[in-house]
Amino acid sequence: MDVSGLEITGGVPLRGEICIQGSKNAALPILAACILGEGICEIENCPRIDDVADTLAIMQRLGCRIRRSGDTVRVDASGVDRFETGGEETARIRSSVLFLGALLGRMRKAVLPLPGGCAIGARPIDQHIAALRQLGARFFLEEKVTADAGALKGGRVRLAMPSVGATENAILAAVTAPGETLISPAAREPEIDELCAFLNGRGAQIMRTEEGGIRIVGVRRLGGTRYRVGPDRIVAGTYLLAAAATRGQIEIPEFPHQELGALLALLRRMGVTVVCGERALCLSADRPIRAVPYLETAPYPGFPTDLQSPLMAVLCRARGESCICETIFESRFRTVPQLQKMGAKIQTDSRCAVIKGIPALTSASLTSPDLRGGAALVIAALQANGSSVIQNTRYIARGYEDICRDLGRLGAKIRWIEEE
Ligand code: EPZ
């Protein structure tokens, strides 16, 4: 079905149980890692999202044989015989940069256009290049990124900051490089632990160190494996915030709640009841939401930048004045003008947004500026008086399998608008 947008009628408290799709930011590096070595890999609970579809298209062009049945993707990388990704998919998604490390690890050579992704900042790849250079890769940067590594060699990889993608790229290149590699500071996001678990299941030797680094002992080859991707913590966090915004009550079964520690602690400070039970994570927002006097986004385990826009949508109707400072990306407030169209009282400077809570938001015709900004507009529309329409929902489809299906299951009045 070709859709031109979403129509949402606000005012309905979300209620019920919701299962969460597989993690986008775990599945993407794991798929890139499938091209390391010739074994067959079966990735279960792989989310059906556009970024995964684009990644699979890149893998097929490199020579992988891909078979998808339900939520399982089967990858046979024995036929990988190319080192140039090409294609518009590479320029569309940020995670295509991970093919740098994966192709150096497999082919000892890589040629990629500069990666794409949501316009939330400059998103340079200097740390990726610095990390791979420290493993012996040489780079030639014209309009494309060309890298070759006659002989990748394990060693010390120093990062200037705990970049998620640069940590992943260093792991992908080091895992079959002879010798021992120490990456630090290494990003601590759970998605990196999933990548390491997947690779260790193939025979790699990767472990986290006490000092917050990642140690790798290079192995000669990797076998196949079957791996089940964990649930997406950002999708789960989005739905928890949507339930809080609509004063609802939801349950998320079988969810590793420790992955959302910072969000759950914040929700409790906002007056939301959160219970981490054996079977499920339960949220109930039956009281007015309190404002958040000051919050900074931070690398894991801090408050995730990917939930900053969804949180802002909730704070538009909180009691009092909130301040959120975005420390990870330099232009991640692109949802603000759209929220202001709904009556939200928000002022921003380069890094911080001050949100004055108001009693009600007004429905409007909205345009999604990026993936998580689109999710934030959905949360705003769910609590607004009247019906809102959100265009550019293709951004949302990059990370959410079917936000309409999921929120509809929780009672939301939401539908896709079909393309005329
Ligand atoms: C990953 O992006 C995620 N994407 C992002 O999720 C997430 O917001 C981000 O990590 C932070 O958690 C995927 O995993 C596919 P970074 P990544 O390298 O790897 C700067 C979503 O909505 N930087 O940790 O690109 C960079 O500009 C997406 O699902 C450099 O300066 O994040 C940013 O300011 C959005 N040079 C900061 O570091 C570099 O070489 C963090 O970036 C690399 C990064």
Coordinates of N, CA and C in Angstrom, one line a residue, residues 96-270:
S96 N 25.2 2.3 6.4 CA 26.0 1.7 5.3 C 27.5 1.9 5.6
V97 N 27.8 2.9 6.4 CA 29.3 3.1 6.7 C 29.9 1.9 7.3
L98 N 29.0 1.0 7.9 CA 29.6 -0.2 8.6 C 30.1 -1.2 7.6
F99 N 29.8 -1.0 6.3 CA 30.4 -1.9 5.3 C 31.9 -1.6 5.0
L100 N 32.3 -0.4 5.5 CA 33.7 -0.1 5.5 C 34.5 -1.2 6.3
G101 N 34.2 -1.4 7.5 CA 34.9 -2.3 8.4 C 34.6 -3.7 7.9
A102 N 33.4 -4.0 7.5 CA 33.0 -5.4 7.1 C 33.8 -5.8 5.8
L103 N 33.8 -4.9 4.9 CA 34.5 -5.2 3.6 C 36.0 -5.3 3.8
L104 N 36.6 -4.4 4.6 CA 38.0 -4.5 4.9 C 38.3 -5.8 5.6
G105 N 37.4 -6.2 6.4 CA 37.6 -7.5 7.1 C 37.5 -8.7 6.2
R106 N 36.7 -8.6 5.2 CA 36.5 -9.7 4.3 C 37.3 -9.7 3.0
M107 N 37.4 -8.4 2.4 CA 38.0 -8.3 1.1 C 39.4 -7.5 1.2
R108 N 39.6 -7.0 2.4 CA 40.8 -6.1 2.6 C 40.7 -4.8 1.7
K109 N 39.6 -4.5 1.2 CA 39.4 -3.3 0.3 C 37.9 -2.9 0.4
A110 N 37.7 -1.6 0.3 CA 36.3 -1.1 0.4 C 36.2 0.2 -0.4
V111 N 35.1 0.3 -1.2 CA 34.8 1.6 -1.8 C 33.3 1.9 -1.6
L112 N 33.1 3.1 -0.9 CA 31.7 3.4 -0.6 C 31.4 4.9 -0.9
P113 N 30.2 5.3 -1.3 CA 29.9 6.7 -1.3 C 29.8 7.1 0.2
L114 N 29.8 8.4 0.5 CA 29.7 8.8 1.8 C 28.3 8.4 2.3
P115 N 28.1 8.0 3.6 CA 26.8 7.5 4.0 C 25.8 8.6 4.2
G116 N 24.5 8.2 4.2 CA 23.4 9.1 4.4 C 22.9 9.1 5.8
G117 N 21.6 9.1 5.9 CA 20.9 9.0 7.2 C 20.2 10.3 7.5
C118 N 19.5 10.3 8.7 CA 18.7 11.5 9.0 C 19.5 12.7 9.2
A119 N 19.0 13.9 8.8 CA 19.7 15.1 8.8 C 19.7 15.7 10.2
I120 N 20.4 15.0 11.1 CA 20.3 15.5 12.5 C 21.7 16.1 12.9
G121 N 22.5 16.3 11.9 CA 23.8 16.9 12.2 C 24.8 16.6 11.1
A122 N 26.0 17.0 11.2 CA 27.0 16.8 10.1 C 27.3 15.3 9.9
R123 N 27.3 14.6 11.0 CA 27.5 13.1 11.1 C 28.8 12.8 10.3
P124 N 30.0 13.4 10.6 CA 31.2 13.0 9.9 C 31.6 11.5 10.2
I125 N 32.6 11.0 9.5 CA 33.0 9.7 9.8 C 34.5 9.7 10.1
D126 N 35.0 10.8 10.6 CA 36.5 10.9 10.9 C 36.9 9.9 12.0
Q127 N 36.0 9.5 12.9 CA 36.4 8.6 14.0 C 36.5 7.1 13.4
H128 N 35.6 6.9 12.4 CA 35.6 5.6 11.7 C 36.9 5.4 11.0
I129 N 37.3 6.5 10.3 CA 38.5 6.4 9.5 C 39.8 6.3 10.4
A130 N 39.8 7.1 11.5 CA 40.9 7.1 12.4 C 41.0 5.7 13.0
A131 N 39.9 5.1 13.4 CA 39.9 3.7 14.0 C 40.5 2.7 13.0
L132 N 40.0 2.7 11.8 CA 40.5 1.7 10.8 C 41.9 2.0 10.4
R133 N 42.3 3.2 10.4 CA 43.7 3.5 10.0 C 44.6 2.9 11.1
Q134 N 44.2 2.9 12.4 CA 45.0 2.3 13.5 C 45.1 0.8 13.4
L135 N 44.2 0.2 12.5 CA 44.3 -1.2 12.3 C 45.1 -1.5 11.0
G136 N 45.6 -0.5 10.3 CA 46.4 -0.7 9.1 C 45.8 -0.4 7.8
A137 N 44.5 0.2 7.8 CA 43.9 0.5 6.6 C 44.4 1.9 6.1
R138 N 44.4 2.0 4.7 CA 44.8 3.3 4.1 C 43.6 3.8 3.4
F139 N 43.4 5.2 3.4 CA 42.2 5.8 2.9 C 42.6 6.8 1.8
F140 N 41.7 6.8 0.8 CA 41.8 7.8 -0.3 C 40.4 8.4 -0.4
L141 N 40.3 9.7 0.0 CA 39.0 10.3 0.1 C 38.8 11.3 -1.0
E142 N 38.1 10.8 -2.1 CA 37.6 11.8 -3.1 C 36.1 11.9 -2.9
E143 N 35.4 11.8 -4.0 CA 33.9 11.8 -3.8 C 33.4 10.5 -3.1
K144 N 34.3 9.5 -3.2 CA 33.9 8.3 -2.5 C 34.9 8.0 -1.4
V145 N 34.6 7.1 -0.5 CA 35.6 6.7 0.5 C 36.2 5.4 0.0
T146 N 37.5 5.4 -0.3 CA 38.2 4.2 -0.8 C 39.2 3.8 0.3
A147 N 39.1 2.5 0.6 CA 40.1 2.1 1.7 C 40.7 0.8 1.3
D148 N 42.0 0.6 1.6 CA 42.5 -0.8 1.4 C 43.4 -1.1 2.5
A149 N 43.5 -2.4 2.8 CA 44.4 -2.8 3.9 C 45.1 -4.1 3.5
G150 N 46.3 -4.0 2.9 CA 47.0 -5.1 2.5 C 47.0 -6.2 3.6
A151 N 47.3 -5.7 4.8 CA 47.3 -6.6 5.9 C 46.8 -5.9 7.1
L152 N 45.5 -6.1 7.4 CA 45.0 -5.5 8.7 C 45.7 -6.2 9.8
K153 N 46.0 -5.4 10.9 CA 46.7 -6.0 12.0 C 46.1 -5.5 13.3
G154 N 45.9 -6.4 14.2 CA 45.3 -6.0 15.5 C 46.2 -5.0 16.2
G155 N 45.7 -4.1 17.0 CA 46.5 -3.2 17.8 C 45.6 -2.3 18.6
R156 N 46.1 -1.1 19.1 CA 45.4 -0.2 20.0 C 44.6 0.7 19.1
V157 N 43.3 0.8 19.4 CA 42.4 1.7 18.6 C 41.9 2.7 19.6
R158 N 42.4 4.0 19.5 CA 41.9 5.0 20.4 C 40.8 5.9 19.6
L159 N 39.7 6.0 20.3 CA 38.6 6.9 19.7 C 38.6 8.2 20.5
A160 N 38.2 9.3 19.8 CA 38.2 10.6 20.5 C 36.9 10.7 21.3
M161 N 35.9 9.9 20.9 CA 34.6 9.9 21.7 C 34.0 8.5 21.5
P162 N 33.2 8.0 22.4 CA 32.6 6.7 22.3 C 31.6 6.6 21.2
S163 N 32.0 6.8 19.9 CA 31.1 6.7 18.8 C 30.6 5.3 18.6
V164 N 29.2 5.2 18.5 CA 28.6 3.8 18.3 C 29.1 3.2 17.0
G165 N 29.0 4.0 15.9 CA 29.4 3.4 14.6 C 30.8 3.1 14.5
A166 N 31.6 4.0 15.0 CA 33.1 3.8 14.9 C 33.5 2.6 15.7
T167 N 32.9 2.4 16.9 CA 33.2 1.2 17.7 C 32.8 0.0 16.9
E168 N 31.7 0.0 16.2 CA 31.2 -1.2 15.5 C 32.2 -1.4 14.3
N169 N 32.6 -0.3 13.6 CA 33.4 -0.5 12.4 C 34.8 -1.1 12.8
A170 N 35.3 -0.6 14.0 CA 36.6 -1.2 14.5 C 36.5 -2.7 14.8
I171 N 35.3 -3.0 15.4 CA 35.1 -4.5 15.7 C 35.1 -5.3 14.4
L172 N 34.3 -4.8 13.4 CA 34.2 -5.6 12.2 C 35.5 -5.8 11.5
A173 N 36.4 -4.8 11.6 CA 37.7 -4.9 10.9 C 38.7 -5.8 11.7
A174 N 38.5 -5.7 13.0 CA 39.5 -6.3 13.9 C 39.3 -7.8 14.1
V175 N 38.0 -8.2 14.0 CA 37.6 -9.6 14.5 C 38.4 -10.7 13.7
T176 N 38.8 -10.4 12.5 CA 39.6 -11.5 11.8 C 41.0 -11.0 11.5
A177 N 41.4 -9.9 12.1 CA 42.8 -9.3 11.9 C 43.7 -10.0 12.9
P178 N 44.9 -10.5 12.4 CA 45.8 -11.2 13.3 C 46.2 -10.3 14.4
G179 N 46.3 -10.9 15.6 CA 46.8 -10.1 16.8 C 45.7 -9.7 17.7
E180 N 46.0 -8.9 18.7 CA 45.0 -8.5 19.7 C 44.7 -7.0 19.5
T181 N 43.5 -6.7 19.6 CA 43.0 -5.3 19.4 C 42.3 -4.8 20.7
L182 N 42.6 -3.5 21.1 CA 41.9 -2.9 22.3 C 41.3 -1.6 21.8
I183 N 40.0 -1.5 21.8 CA 39.3 -0.3 21.4 C 38.9 0.4 22.6
S184 N 39.3 1.7 22.7 CA 38.7 2.5 23.9 C 38.9 4.0 23.6
P185 N 38.0 4.9 24.1 CA 36.8 4.4 24.8 C 35.8 3.8 23.8
A186 N 35.2 2.7 24.2 CA 34.2 2.0 23.3 C 32.8 2.4 23.7
A187 N 32.0 2.5 22.8 CA 30.6 2.9 23.1 C 30.0 1.7 23.9
R188 N 29.0 2.0 24.8 CA 28.5 1.0 25.7 C 27.0 0.6 25.3
E189 N 26.5 1.1 24.2 CA 25.1 0.8 23.8 C 24.9 -0.7 23.8
P190 N 23.7 -1.2 24.2 CA 23.4 -2.6 24.2 C 23.5 -3.2 22.8
E191 N 23.3 -2.4 21.7 CA 23.4 -2.9 20.4 C 24.8 -3.4 20.0
I192 N 25.8 -2.8 20.7 CA 27.2 -3.3 20.5 C 27.4 -4.7 21.1
D193 N 26.8 -4.8 22.3 CA 26.8 -6.2 23.0 C 26.2 -7.2 22.1
E194 N 25.1 -6.8 21.4 CA 24.4 -7.8 20.5 C 25.4 -8.2 19.3
L195 N 26.0 -7.2 18.8 CA 27.0 -7.4 17.7 C 28.1 -8.4 18.1
C196 N 28.6 -8.1 19.3 CA 29.7 -9.0 19.9 C 29.2 -10.4 20.1
A197 N 27.9 -10.5 20.7 CA 27.4 -11.9 20.9 C 27.2 -12.6 19.6
F198 N 26.7 -11.9 18.6 CA 26.5 -12.5 17.3 C 27.9 -13.0 16.7
L199 N 28.9 -12.2 16.8 CA 30.2 -12.6 16.3 C 30.9 -13.7 17.1
N200 N 30.7 -13.6 18.4 CA 31.3 -14.7 19.3 C 30.6 -16.0 19.0
G201 N 29.3 -15.9 18.6 CA 28.6 -17.1 18.2 C 29.2 -17.7 16.9
R202 N 29.9 -16.9 16.2 CA 30.5 -17.4 14.9 C 32.0 -17.8 15.1
G203 N 32.4 -17.7 16.4 CA 33.8 -18.1 16.7 C 34.8 -17.0 17.0
A204 N 34.2 -15.8 17.0 CA 35.1 -14.6 17.3 C 35.5 -14.6 18.8
Q205 N 36.5 -13.8 19.2 CA 36.9 -13.7 20.6 C 36.9 -12.2 21.0
I206 N 35.7 -11.8 21.5 CA 35.5 -10.4 21.8 C 35.0 -10.3 23.2
M207 N 35.6 -9.4 24.0 CA 35.1 -9.2 25.4 C 35.2 -7.7 25.8
R208 N 34.4 -7.3 26.7 CA 34.4 -5.9 27.2 C 35.5 -5.9 28.3
T209 N 36.2 -4.8 28.5 CA 37.2 -4.8 29.6 C 36.6 -3.9 30.8
E210 N 37.2 -4.1 31.9 CA 36.7 -3.3 33.1 C 36.7 -1.8 32.9
E211 N 37.7 -1.4 32.1 CA 37.9 0.0 31.9 C 37.1 0.6 30.8
G212 N 36.1 -0.1 30.3 CA 35.2 0.4 29.3 C 35.7 0.3 27.9
G213 N 36.6 -0.6 27.7 CA 37.1 -0.8 26.4 C 36.6 -2.1 25.8
I214 N 37.0 -2.5 24.6 CA 36.6 -3.8 24.0 C 37.9 -4.4 23.5
R215 N 38.1 -5.7 24.0 CA 39.3 -6.4 23.6 C 39.0 -7.5 22.6
I216 N 39.7 -7.6 21.5 CA 39.5 -8.6 20.5 C 40.7 -9.4 20.2
V217 N 40.6 -10.7 20.2 CA 41.7 -11.6 19.7 C 41.4 -12.1 18.3
G218 N 42.1 -11.6 17.3 CA 41.7 -12.0 15.9 C 41.7 -13.5 15.7
V219 N 40.7 -13.9 15.0 CA 40.7 -15.3 14.6 C 40.8 -15.5 13.1
R220 N 41.2 -16.7 12.6 CA 41.4 -16.8 11.2 C 40.1 -16.8 10.4
R221 N 39.1 -17.5 10.9 CA 37.9 -17.5 10.1 C 36.7 -17.6 11.0
L222 N 35.5 -17.2 10.5 CA 34.3 -17.2 11.2 C 33.3 -18.2 10.6
G223 N 32.6 -19.0 11.5 CA 31.6 -19.9 10.9 C 30.3 -19.3 10.9
G224 N 29.3 -20.1 10.6 CA 27.9 -19.6 10.5 C 27.3 -19.6 11.9
T225 N 26.1 -19.1 12.0 CA 25.4 -19.1 13.3 C 24.0 -18.7 13.2
R226 N 23.2 -19.0 14.2 CA 21.8 -18.5 14.2 C 21.7 -17.5 15.4
Y227 N 21.1 -16.3 15.2 CA 21.1 -15.4 16.2 C 19.7 -14.7 16.3
R228 N 19.2 -14.5 17.5 CA 17.9 -13.8 17.6 C 18.1 -12.4 18.1
V229 N 17.7 -11.4 17.3 CA 17.9 -10.0 17.6 C 17.0 -9.6 18.8
G230 N 17.5 -8.8 19.7 CA 16.7 -8.4 20.9 C 15.7 -7.3 20.5
P231 N 14.7 -7.0 21.4 CA 13.7 -6.0 21.1 C 14.3 -4.6 21.0
D232 N 13.7 -3.7 20.3 CA 14.2 -2.4 20.0 C 13.9 -1.4 21.2
R233 N 15.0 -1.0 21.9 CA 14.7 -0.2 23.1 C 14.2 1.2 22.8
I234 N 14.5 1.7 21.6 CA 14.0 3.0 21.2 C 12.5 3.0 20.8
V235 N 12.1 1.9 20.1 CA 10.7 1.7 19.8 C 9.9 1.5 21.1
A236 N 10.5 0.7 22.0 CA 9.8 0.5 23.3 C 9.7 1.8 24.1
G237 N 10.7 2.6 24.1 CA 10.7 3.9 24.8 C 9.7 4.9 24.1
T238 N 9.6 4.8 22.8 CA 8.7 5.7 22.1 C 7.2 5.4 22.5
Y239 N 6.9 4.1 22.7 CA 5.5 3.7 23.0 C 5.3 4.0 24.5
L240 N 6.3 3.8 25.3 CA 6.1 4.2 26.8 C 5.8 5.7 26.9
L241 N 6.5 6.5 26.1 CA 6.3 8.0 26.1 C 4.9 8.3 25.5
A242 N 4.5 7.6 24.5 CA 3.2 7.8 24.0 C 2.1 7.5 25.0
A243 N 2.3 6.4 25.7 CA 1.3 6.0 26.8 C 1.3 7.1 27.9
A244 N 2.5 7.6 28.2 CA 2.5 8.7 29.3 C 1.8 9.9 28.8
A245 N 2.0 10.3 27.5 CA 1.5 11.5 26.9 C -0.1 11.5 26.9
T246 N -0.6 10.2 26.7 CA -2.1 10.1 26.6 C -2.7 9.7 27.9
R247 N -1.9 9.7 29.0 CA -2.4 9.3 30.4 C -2.9 7.9 30.3
G248 N -2.2 7.0 29.6 CA -2.7 5.6 29.4 C -2.0 4.6 30.4
Q249 N -2.2 3.4 30.0 CA -1.7 2.3 30.8 C -1.3 1.1 29.9
I250 N 0.0 0.8 29.7 CA 0.4 -0.2 28.8 C 1.3 -1.2 29.5
E251 N 1.5 -2.4 28.9 CA 2.4 -3.4 29.3 C 3.3 -3.8 28.1
I252 N 4.6 -4.0 28.4 CA 5.5 -4.6 27.4 C 6.1 -5.8 27.9
P253 N 5.6 -7.0 27.4 CA 6.1 -8.3 27.9 C 7.6 -8.6 27.5
E254 N 8.3 -9.4 28.3 CA 9.6 -9.9 28.0 C 10.5 -8.8 27.5
F255 N 10.6 -7.6 28.2 CA 11.5 -6.6 27.8 C 12.6 -6.4 28.8
P256 N 13.9 -6.3 28.3 CA 15.0 -6.1 29.2 C 15.0 -4.6 29.7
H257 N 14.2 -4.4 30.7 CA 14.0 -3.0 31.2 C 15.3 -2.2 31.5
Q258 N 16.4 -3.0 31.9 CA 17.6 -2.3 32.3 C 18.2 -1.5 31.1
E259 N 17.7 -1.9 29.9 CA 18.2 -1.1 28.7 C 17.6 0.3 28.6
L260 N 16.5 0.5 29.4 CA 15.8 1.8 29.3 C 15.9 2.5 30.7
G261 N 17.0 2.1 31.5 CA 17.1 2.6 32.9 C 16.9 4.1 33.0
A262 N 17.6 4.9 32.1 CA 17.5 6.4 32.2 C 16.1 6.9 31.9
L263 N 15.5 6.3 30.9 CA 14.1 6.7 30.6 C 13.1 6.4 31.8
L264 N 13.2 5.2 32.3 CA 12.3 4.8 33.4 C 12.5 5.6 34.6
A265 N 13.7 6.0 34.9 CA 14.0 6.8 36.1 C 13.3 8.2 35.9
L266 N 13.5 8.7 34.6 CA 12.9 10.0 34.3 C 11.4 10.0 34.4
L267 N 10.8 8.9 33.8 CA 9.3 8.8 33.9 C 8.8 8.9 35.3
R268 N 9.5 8.2 36.2 CA 9.1 8.2 37.6 C 9.2 9.6 38.2
R269 N 10.3 10.3 37.8 CA 10.4 11.7 38.3 C 9.3 12.6 37.7
M270 N 8.7 12.2 36.6 CA 7.6 12.9 36.0 C 6.3 12.6 36.5

